[in-house]
Tab-separated table of C-alpha atoms and ligand atoms in Angstrom:
chain	number	residue	atom	x	y	z
H	1	MET	CA	-104.384	-15.347	-40.027
H	2	ALA	CA	-103.980	-16.000	-35.819
H	3	SER	CA	-101.184	-13.491	-34.846
H	4	LYS	CA	-101.074	-15.055	-31.316
H	5	ALA	CA	-99.031	-17.865	-30.269
H	6	GLU	CA	-99.123	-20.325	-26.915
H	7	ASN	CA	-95.959	-20.985	-25.368
H	8	GLY	CA	-96.564	-22.601	-22.123
H	9	GLY	CA	-100.443	-21.585	-22.069
H	10	ARG	CA	-99.562	-17.635	-22.461
H	11	ASP	CA	-99.963	-15.538	-25.541
H	12	VAL	CA	-97.028	-14.099	-27.126
H	13	ARG	CA	-97.303	-11.264	-29.908
H	14	ILE	CA	-94.418	-10.667	-32.235
H	15	SER	CA	-93.918	-7.772	-34.779
H	16	PHE	CA	-90.841	-7.460	-37.066
H	17	GLU	CA	-88.624	-4.428	-38.263
H	18	PHE	CA	-87.484	-4.353	-41.631
H	19	PHE	CA	-85.619	-1.426	-43.446
H	20	PRO	CA	-86.255	-0.351	-47.403
H	21	PRO	CA	-83.725	-2.064	-49.769
H	22	LYS	CA	-80.898	0.089	-51.020
H	23	SER	CA	-79.823	-2.253	-54.086
H	24	ASP	CA	-81.085	-5.100	-55.885
H	25	GLU	CA	-79.165	-7.510	-53.935
H	26	MET	CA	-80.695	-5.957	-50.922
H	27	GLU	CA	-84.090	-5.962	-52.418
H	28	ALA	CA	-83.860	-9.710	-53.094
H	29	GLN	CA	-82.691	-10.170	-49.762
H	30	LEU	CA	-85.424	-8.511	-47.899
H	31	TRP	CA	-87.850	-10.046	-49.696
H	32	GLU	CA	-86.502	-13.489	-48.925
H	33	THR	CA	-86.339	-12.485	-45.276
H	34	VAL	CA	-89.997	-11.296	-45.412
H	35	GLY	CA	-90.973	-14.757	-46.894
H	36	GLU	CA	-89.189	-16.406	-43.989
H	37	LEU	CA	-90.244	-14.511	-41.107
H	38	ALA	CA	-93.890	-14.004	-42.404
H	39	ASP	CA	-94.482	-17.830	-41.533
H	40	TRP	CA	-94.141	-16.639	-37.965
H	41	ASN	CA	-97.483	-14.716	-38.201
H	42	PRO	CA	-96.570	-11.790	-36.892
H	43	ARG	CA	-99.232	-9.324	-35.364
H	44	PHE	CA	-97.792	-6.510	-37.848
H	45	VAL	CA	-94.152	-5.653	-39.154
H	46	THR	CA	-92.815	-1.933	-39.510
H	47	VAL	CA	-90.645	-0.505	-42.839
H	48	THR	CA	-88.119	2.130	-41.266
H	49	TYR	CA	-88.066	5.648	-43.333
H	50	GLY	CA	-84.403	6.819	-43.674
H	51	ALA	CA	-82.597	9.839	-42.015
H	52	GLY	CA	-84.283	13.146	-43.046
H	53	GLY	CA	-86.948	11.389	-44.817
H	54	SER	CA	-84.283	10.107	-47.454
H	55	THR	CA	-86.045	6.679	-48.311
H	56	LYS	CA	-89.562	8.279	-48.815
H	57	GLU	CA	-89.803	6.115	-52.055
H	58	PRO	CA	-88.268	3.242	-51.301
H	59	THR	CA	-90.426	2.579	-48.235
H	60	LEU	CA	-93.461	3.441	-49.532
H	61	SER	CA	-92.509	1.083	-52.139
H	62	ALA	CA	-91.775	-1.698	-49.811
H	63	VAL	CA	-94.867	-1.135	-47.794
H	64	THR	CA	-97.009	-1.221	-50.924
H	65	ARG	CA	-95.501	-4.783	-51.756
H	66	MET	CA	-96.026	-6.063	-48.524
H	67	ILE	CA	-99.627	-5.024	-48.053
H	68	SER	CA	-100.427	-6.106	-51.448
H	69	GLU	CA	-98.587	-9.280	-51.632
H	70	THR	CA	-97.986	-10.700	-48.127
H	71	GLY	CA	-101.144	-9.792	-46.856
H	72	LEU	CA	-98.970	-8.888	-43.377
H	73	LYS	CA	-100.421	-6.076	-41.200
H	74	THR	CA	-97.638	-3.274	-42.177
H	75	ALA	CA	-96.542	-0.010	-40.733
H	76	ALA	CA	-94.713	2.514	-42.342
H	77	HIS	CA	-92.580	4.604	-40.697
H	78	LEU	CA	-92.672	8.404	-40.856
H	79	THR	CA	-90.647	10.857	-39.771
H	80	CYS	CA	-90.913	14.777	-39.559
H	81	VAL	CA	-87.915	16.116	-39.456
H	82	ASP	CA	-86.371	18.591	-42.340
H	83	ALA	CA	-90.141	18.408	-43.783
H	84	SER	CA	-92.882	21.341	-43.736
H	85	THR	CA	-96.400	20.077	-42.365
H	86	ASP	CA	-97.672	20.294	-45.990
H	87	ASP	CA	-94.625	17.977	-46.960
H	88	VAL	CA	-95.763	15.307	-44.244
H	89	ARG	CA	-99.001	15.283	-45.150
H	90	ALA	CA	-98.740	14.499	-48.446
H	91	VAL	CA	-96.573	11.395	-48.074
H	92	VAL	CA	-99.540	10.643	-45.299
H	93	GLU	CA	-101.846	11.023	-48.406
H	94	GLU	CA	-99.392	8.764	-50.436
H	95	TYR	CA	-99.342	5.883	-48.003
H	96	ARG	CA	-103.274	6.238	-47.410
H	97	ALA	CA	-103.638	5.886	-51.578
H	98	ALA	CA	-101.574	2.693	-51.194
H	99	GLY	CA	-103.960	1.136	-48.389
H	100	VAL	CA	-101.580	1.988	-45.479
H	101	ARG	CA	-103.257	2.434	-42.119
H	102	ARG	CA	-100.278	2.003	-39.784
H	103	ILE	CA	-98.005	4.348	-39.158
H	104	VAL	CA	-94.596	4.823	-36.895
H	105	ALA	CA	-95.118	8.227	-36.131
H	106	LEU	CA	-91.362	9.670	-35.439
H	107	ARG	CA	-89.429	13.202	-35.142
H	108	GLY	CA	-86.704	11.422	-36.934
H	109	ASP	CA	-82.961	12.206	-37.393
H	110	PRO	CA	-81.463	14.846	-39.493
H	111	ALA	CA	-80.036	13.617	-42.662
H	112	ALA	CA	-76.422	13.985	-41.500
H	113	GLY	CA	-77.356	11.420	-39.338
H	114	ILE	CA	-78.038	10.792	-35.388
H	115	GLY	CA	-76.006	12.967	-33.561
H	116	ALA	CA	-76.364	16.386	-35.557
H	117	ALA	CA	-77.970	18.874	-34.141
H	118	TYR	CA	-81.714	18.647	-34.578
H	119	VAL	CA	-83.302	21.907	-35.581
H	120	PRO	CA	-86.967	21.821	-36.562
H	121	HIS	CA	-88.295	22.714	-40.042
H	122	PRO	CA	-89.438	26.254	-39.603
H	123	THR	CA	-93.071	25.585	-41.093
H	124	GLY	CA	-92.953	21.588	-39.500
H	125	PHE	CA	-94.255	20.002	-36.267
H	126	SER	CA	-92.527	21.031	-33.471
H	127	ASP	CA	-93.431	17.845	-31.600
H	128	THR	CA	-93.765	14.422	-32.614
H	129	ALA	CA	-97.176	14.399	-30.376
H	130	ASP	CA	-98.391	17.284	-33.165
H	131	LEU	CA	-97.593	14.390	-36.013
H	132	VAL	CA	-99.594	11.937	-34.320
H	133	ARG	CA	-102.637	14.169	-33.518
H	134	MET	CA	-102.775	15.098	-37.315
H	135	LEU	CA	-102.503	11.099	-38.237
H	136	MET	CA	-105.201	10.494	-35.651
H	137	ALA	CA	-107.394	13.185	-37.314
H	138	TYR	CA	-107.784	10.813	-40.242
H	139	GLY	CA	-110.163	8.715	-37.613
H	140	ASP	CA	-108.654	5.554	-39.184
H	141	PHE	CA	-104.794	4.909	-38.450
H	142	ASP	CA	-103.241	2.846	-35.860
H	143	VAL	CA	-100.177	4.902	-35.086
H	144	SER	CA	-97.474	3.595	-33.113
H	145	VAL	CA	-94.270	5.764	-31.366
H	146	SER	CA	-91.162	5.377	-29.990
H	147	ALA	CA	-89.990	4.954	-26.559
H	148	TYR	CA	-86.227	5.022	-24.900
H	149	PRO	CA	-85.802	2.558	-21.756
H	150	GLU	CA	-82.099	4.212	-21.119
H	151	LYS	CA	-83.770	7.579	-22.289
H	152	HIS	CA	-83.559	9.436	-25.660
H	153	PRO	CA	-79.550	11.241	-25.918
H	154	GLU	CA	-81.204	14.420	-26.459
H	155	SER	CA	-83.512	14.208	-23.290
H	156	PRO	CA	-82.188	16.230	-20.499
H	157	ASP	CA	-83.290	13.463	-18.021
H	158	PHE	CA	-85.534	10.779	-17.379
H	159	ASN	CA	-88.524	13.089	-16.909
H	160	ALA	CA	-88.224	14.661	-20.108
H	161	ASP	CA	-88.260	11.727	-21.775
H	162	ILE	CA	-91.071	10.358	-19.976
H	163	ASP	CA	-92.964	13.942	-20.587
H	164	THR	CA	-92.397	13.385	-24.341
H	165	LEU	CA	-93.924	9.561	-24.311
H	166	LYS	CA	-97.008	10.951	-22.241
H	167	ARG	CA	-97.375	13.699	-24.680
H	168	LYS	CA	-97.136	11.230	-27.709
H	169	ALA	CA	-99.479	8.623	-25.666
H	170	ASP	CA	-102.075	11.438	-24.848
H	171	ALA	CA	-102.068	12.308	-28.660
H	172	GLY	CA	-103.521	8.951	-29.358
H	173	ALA	CA	-100.770	6.609	-30.162
H	174	ALA	CA	-101.849	3.065	-29.606
H	175	ARG	CA	-98.343	1.737	-28.385
H	176	ALA	CA	-94.618	2.434	-28.297
H	177	LEU	CA	-91.853	0.496	-29.409
H	178	THR	CA	-88.777	0.847	-27.490
H	179	GLN	CA	-84.962	1.372	-28.640
H	180	PHE	CA	-83.129	-1.860	-28.159
H	181	PHE	CA	-81.662	-2.579	-24.792
H	182	PHE	CA	-80.153	-5.481	-22.997
H	183	ASP	CA	-80.715	-5.119	-19.379
H	184	ASN	CA	-84.396	-5.751	-18.811
H	185	ASP	CA	-84.118	-3.992	-15.278
H	186	VAL	CA	-83.485	-0.772	-17.075
H	187	TYR	CA	-86.565	-1.755	-19.043
H	188	GLU	CA	-88.478	-2.376	-16.131
H	189	ARG	CA	-87.660	0.375	-14.134
H	190	TYR	CA	-88.793	2.865	-17.891
H	191	LEU	CA	-92.152	1.081	-17.437
H	192	GLU	CA	-92.765	1.461	-13.779
H	193	GLN	CA	-91.791	5.368	-14.354
H	194	ALA	CA	-94.022	5.484	-17.576
H	195	ARG	CA	-96.887	3.970	-15.721
H	196	ALA	CA	-96.666	6.354	-12.476
H	197	ALA	CA	-96.966	9.224	-14.940
H	198	GLY	CA	-99.814	7.793	-16.306
H	199	ILE	CA	-99.172	6.474	-19.725
H	200	GLY	CA	-101.136	3.304	-19.933
H	201	ILE	CA	-100.283	2.095	-23.592
H	202	PRO	CA	-98.289	-0.819	-24.351
H	203	ILE	CA	-94.711	-0.222	-24.136
H	204	VAL	CA	-93.435	-3.076	-26.554
H	205	PRO	CA	-89.733	-4.113	-26.008
H	206	GLY	CA	-87.495	-4.006	-29.054
H	207	ILE	CA	-85.348	-7.124	-29.222
H	208	MET	CA	-82.328	-7.054	-31.153
H	209	PRO	CA	-80.563	-10.123	-32.168
H	210	ILE	CA	-76.845	-9.562	-32.377
H	211	GLN	CA	-76.095	-10.242	-36.046
H	212	ASN	CA	-72.504	-8.451	-35.383
H	213	LEU	CA	-71.270	-7.447	-31.640
H	214	THR	CA	-68.671	-4.421	-33.324
H	215	GLN	CA	-70.961	-2.910	-35.473
H	216	LEU	CA	-73.744	-2.906	-33.090
H	217	LYS	CA	-71.629	-1.319	-30.231
H	218	ARG	CA	-71.171	1.346	-33.124
H	219	PHE	CA	-74.592	1.792	-33.529
H	220	ALA	CA	-75.535	1.591	-29.941
H	221	ARG	CA	-73.092	4.769	-29.200
H	222	ARG	CA	-74.844	6.741	-31.893
H	223	CYS	CA	-78.460	6.165	-30.302
H	224	GLY	CA	-77.457	6.053	-26.451
H	225	ALA	CA	-78.405	2.463	-25.702
H	226	SER	CA	-75.301	0.504	-24.134
H	227	VAL	CA	-74.363	-2.695	-24.765
H	228	PRO	CA	-73.289	-4.417	-20.895
H	229	ALA	CA	-69.907	-6.071	-20.575
H	230	PHE	CA	-71.422	-9.954	-20.082
H	231	LEU	CA	-72.017	-9.553	-24.238
H	232	ASP	CA	-68.014	-9.180	-24.684
H	233	ASP	CA	-67.714	-12.451	-22.546
H	234	ARG	CA	-70.711	-14.171	-24.288
H	235	PHE	CA	-69.388	-13.350	-27.831
H	236	ALA	CA	-65.233	-13.821	-26.602
H	237	GLY	CA	-63.136	-15.697	-29.214
H	238	LEU	CA	-65.926	-16.197	-31.748
H	239	ASP	CA	-65.212	-13.847	-34.195
H	240	ASP	CA	-64.085	-17.227	-36.886
H	241	LYS	CA	-66.856	-18.826	-35.806
H	242	PRO	CA	-69.495	-17.915	-37.456
H	243	GLU	CA	-71.974	-20.801	-36.772
H	244	GLU	CA	-71.400	-20.740	-32.734
H	245	ARG	CA	-71.778	-16.871	-32.708
H	246	ALA	CA	-74.804	-17.158	-34.385
H	247	ALA	CA	-75.704	-19.879	-31.844
H	248	VAL	CA	-74.968	-17.534	-28.791
H	249	ALA	CA	-76.706	-14.549	-30.337
H	250	ALA	CA	-79.965	-16.641	-30.599
H	251	ASP	CA	-79.610	-17.708	-27.412
H	252	VAL	CA	-79.035	-14.166	-25.938
H	253	ALA	CA	-82.027	-12.625	-27.586
H	254	ALA	CA	-84.138	-16.134	-26.614
H	255	GLU	CA	-82.724	-15.576	-22.814
H	256	GLN	CA	-83.821	-11.827	-22.829
H	257	ILE	CA	-87.350	-12.523	-24.028
H	258	GLU	CA	-87.906	-15.368	-21.470
H	259	ASP	CA	-86.900	-13.262	-18.629
H	260	LEU	CA	-89.329	-10.729	-19.858
H	261	MET	CA	-91.929	-13.045	-20.138
H	262	ARG	CA	-91.261	-14.303	-16.493
H	263	ARG	CA	-91.856	-10.725	-15.934
H	264	GLY	CA	-95.276	-10.275	-17.248
H	265	LEU	CA	-94.628	-9.436	-20.749
H	266	ASP	CA	-96.063	-10.858	-23.420
H	267	GLU	CA	-95.138	-8.927	-26.888
H	268	PHE	CA	-92.090	-7.973	-28.573
H	269	HIS	CA	-90.796	-6.017	-31.532
H	270	LEU	CA	-88.174	-7.768	-33.375
H	271	TYR	CA	-85.162	-5.494	-35.318
H	272	THR	CA	-84.572	-8.294	-38.421
H	273	MET	CA	-81.867	-5.866	-39.545
H	274	ASN	CA	-83.402	-7.682	-43.052
H	275	ARG	CA	-81.893	-11.243	-42.195
H	276	ALA	CA	-84.228	-14.156	-40.817
H	277	PRO	CA	-81.895	-16.963	-40.015
H	278	LEU	CA	-80.986	-15.696	-36.454
H	279	VAL	CA	-84.321	-14.199	-35.834
H	280	SER	CA	-86.003	-17.593	-36.742
H	281	ALA	CA	-83.438	-19.319	-34.422
H	282	VAL	CA	-84.738	-17.138	-31.449
H	283	LEU	CA	-88.070	-17.686	-32.161
H	284	ASP	CA	-87.517	-21.797	-32.577
H	285	ARG	CA	-85.487	-21.545	-29.195
H	286	LEU	CA	-88.746	-19.934	-27.383
H	287	GLY	CA	-90.611	-22.766	-28.495
H	288	LEU	CA	-93.380	-20.257	-29.830
H	289	ARG	CA	-96.213	-22.107	-31.564
H	290	ASN	CA	-96.732	-19.094	-34.170
H	291	ARG	CA	-95.245	-20.830	-36.959
H	292	SER	CA	-97.761	-21.800	-39.747
H	293	ASP	CA	-98.557	-25.240	-40.392
H	294	ARG	CA	-96.166	-25.147	-43.620
H	295	ARG	CA	-93.492	-23.998	-42.257
H	296	ALA	CA	-93.829	-26.577	-39.059
H	297	GLY	CA	-94.512	-29.290	-41.245
H	298	ALA	CA	-91.277	-28.531	-43.509
H	299	ALA	CA	-89.151	-28.433	-40.354
H	300	ALA	CA	-90.679	-31.510	-38.952
F	401	FAD	P1	-89.516	11.735	-29.701
F	401	FAD	O1	-90.012	10.905	-28.852
F	401	FAD	O2	-90.420	12.793	-30.555
F	401	FAD	O3	-88.198	12.686	-28.993
F	401	FAD	C1	-87.316	11.729	-28.288
F	401	FAD	C2	-86.603	12.197	-27.150
F	401	FAD	O4	-85.823	13.275	-27.454
F	401	FAD	C3	-87.738	12.690	-25.970
F	401	FAD	O5	-87.244	12.096	-24.771
F	401	FAD	C4	-87.398	13.948	-25.965
F	401	FAD	O6	-87.420	14.640	-24.766
F	401	FAD	C5	-86.236	14.578	-26.903
F	401	FAD	N1	-86.234	15.726	-27.402
F	401	FAD	C6	-87.050	15.582	-29.009
F	401	FAD	N2	-86.760	16.690	-29.413
F	401	FAD	C7	-85.758	17.499	-28.576
F	401	FAD	C8	-85.218	18.858	-28.933
F	401	FAD	N3	-85.555	19.749	-29.769
F	401	FAD	N4	-84.267	19.277	-27.896
F	401	FAD	C9	-84.360	18.393	-26.667
F	401	FAD	N5	-84.934	17.209	-26.406
F	401	FAD	C10	-85.321	17.054	-27.699
F	401	FAD	N6	-85.662	7.274	-37.215
F	401	FAD	C11	-85.549	7.371	-38.382
F	401	FAD	O7	-85.139	8.530	-39.395
F	401	FAD	N7	-86.170	6.646	-39.012
F	401	FAD	C12	-87.029	5.437	-38.687
F	401	FAD	O8	-87.457	4.934	-39.274
F	401	FAD	C13	-86.722	5.350	-37.495
F	401	FAD	N8	-87.736	4.295	-36.677
F	401	FAD	C14	-87.518	4.066	-35.597
F	401	FAD	C15	-88.152	3.200	-34.385
F	401	FAD	C16	-88.084	2.902	-33.450
F	401	FAD	C17	-89.156	2.038	-32.489
F	401	FAD	C18	-87.469	3.892	-32.666
F	401	FAD	C19	-87.057	3.638	-31.076
F	401	FAD	C20	-86.336	4.966	-33.021
F	401	FAD	C21	-86.471	5.077	-34.771
F	401	FAD	N9	-85.996	5.994	-35.347
F	401	FAD	C22	-86.104	6.310	-36.671
F	401	FAD	C23	-84.779	7.015	-34.710
F	401	FAD	C24	-85.352	8.375	-34.146
F	401	FAD	O9	-85.834	8.953	-35.263
F	401	FAD	C25	-84.643	9.281	-33.390
F	401	FAD	O10	-84.118	8.397	-32.195
F	401	FAD	C26	-84.855	10.566	-33.158
F	401	FAD	O11	-83.557	11.069	-32.893
F	401	FAD	C27	-85.983	10.821	-32.382
F	401	FAD	O12	-87.390	10.778	-32.782
F	401	FAD	P2	-88.166	10.153	-31.885
F	401	FAD	O13	-89.771	10.192	-32.408
F	401	FAD	O14	-87.985	9.056	-31.139
F	401	FAD	O15	-88.464	11.599	-30.958
């Protein structure tokens, strides 16, 4: 299936992030969402791994089903927090046996959640780059890693953050997917700094369509991402107007992507929160022609 789309004569590639369901209801919602968003022909999709490795089985099961039933190129997230190297290798072997060949390799947050002190496992990976190296040694994994345009909250400064990304790129990562951000200048500065440090891999902007501004702010605070004041203005007075709120959310994300495209970017990773309508509304606004004929025909 073609994964590139034309938009004003340019190729645009998209990927989607999902999380593993925690209940039957969420499971049904995930598969409905995957079915809808698959029509946008993503280059690949990813499934997260719970804090402290808490969703090993649900992640594996969602990834396996995505690969076998949808044909989507699917990456499993994998963290090495709270795990020995043998534990991590065992998960990798399970992924391999299920046909997984794409991994998003991460250090991860402790089971207590973001912000809890990180203590490396005594016989675990001390650095995410070591995990990337272990995966690359298999010879057939496509490995993505994380990047933090506003720096990771634990990084003492931007140089330390960029050094970490460089180690992961040098270890063989194919691309970095960024934490979400809303200020494109911040992303552009980070990209320039990364390129100046000799990091050549794609650093794919992570785009978060805003399903709920209040919840987003809580989450953003914990992971060190800022939520600019202009977003308060855009969403002001819309608390009780879900349709208008959704339209503004789609506008905001589409405007951000359009601006990044003007700056030369052509690849975007969308955080779906396992919900299709807002993500589809964003992509509709961009006028992408990714949509399969079936969907485009149905919408016509
Ligand atoms: P790294 O890139 O290895 O390090 C991040 C930064 O922290 C570096 O800049 C480094 O300087 C600093 N740092 C690392 N270790 C230390 C230390 N010991 N002392 C001081 N500074 C240090 N989390 C999950 O649990 N599951 C997921 O599925 C998941 N998916 C993610 C996907 C994306 C695209 C992103 C951006 C994040 C994701 N996370 C996920 C969150 C991530 O696990 C956390 O941000 C975690 O705190 C760092 O993991 P990392 O691999 O990004 O760390």
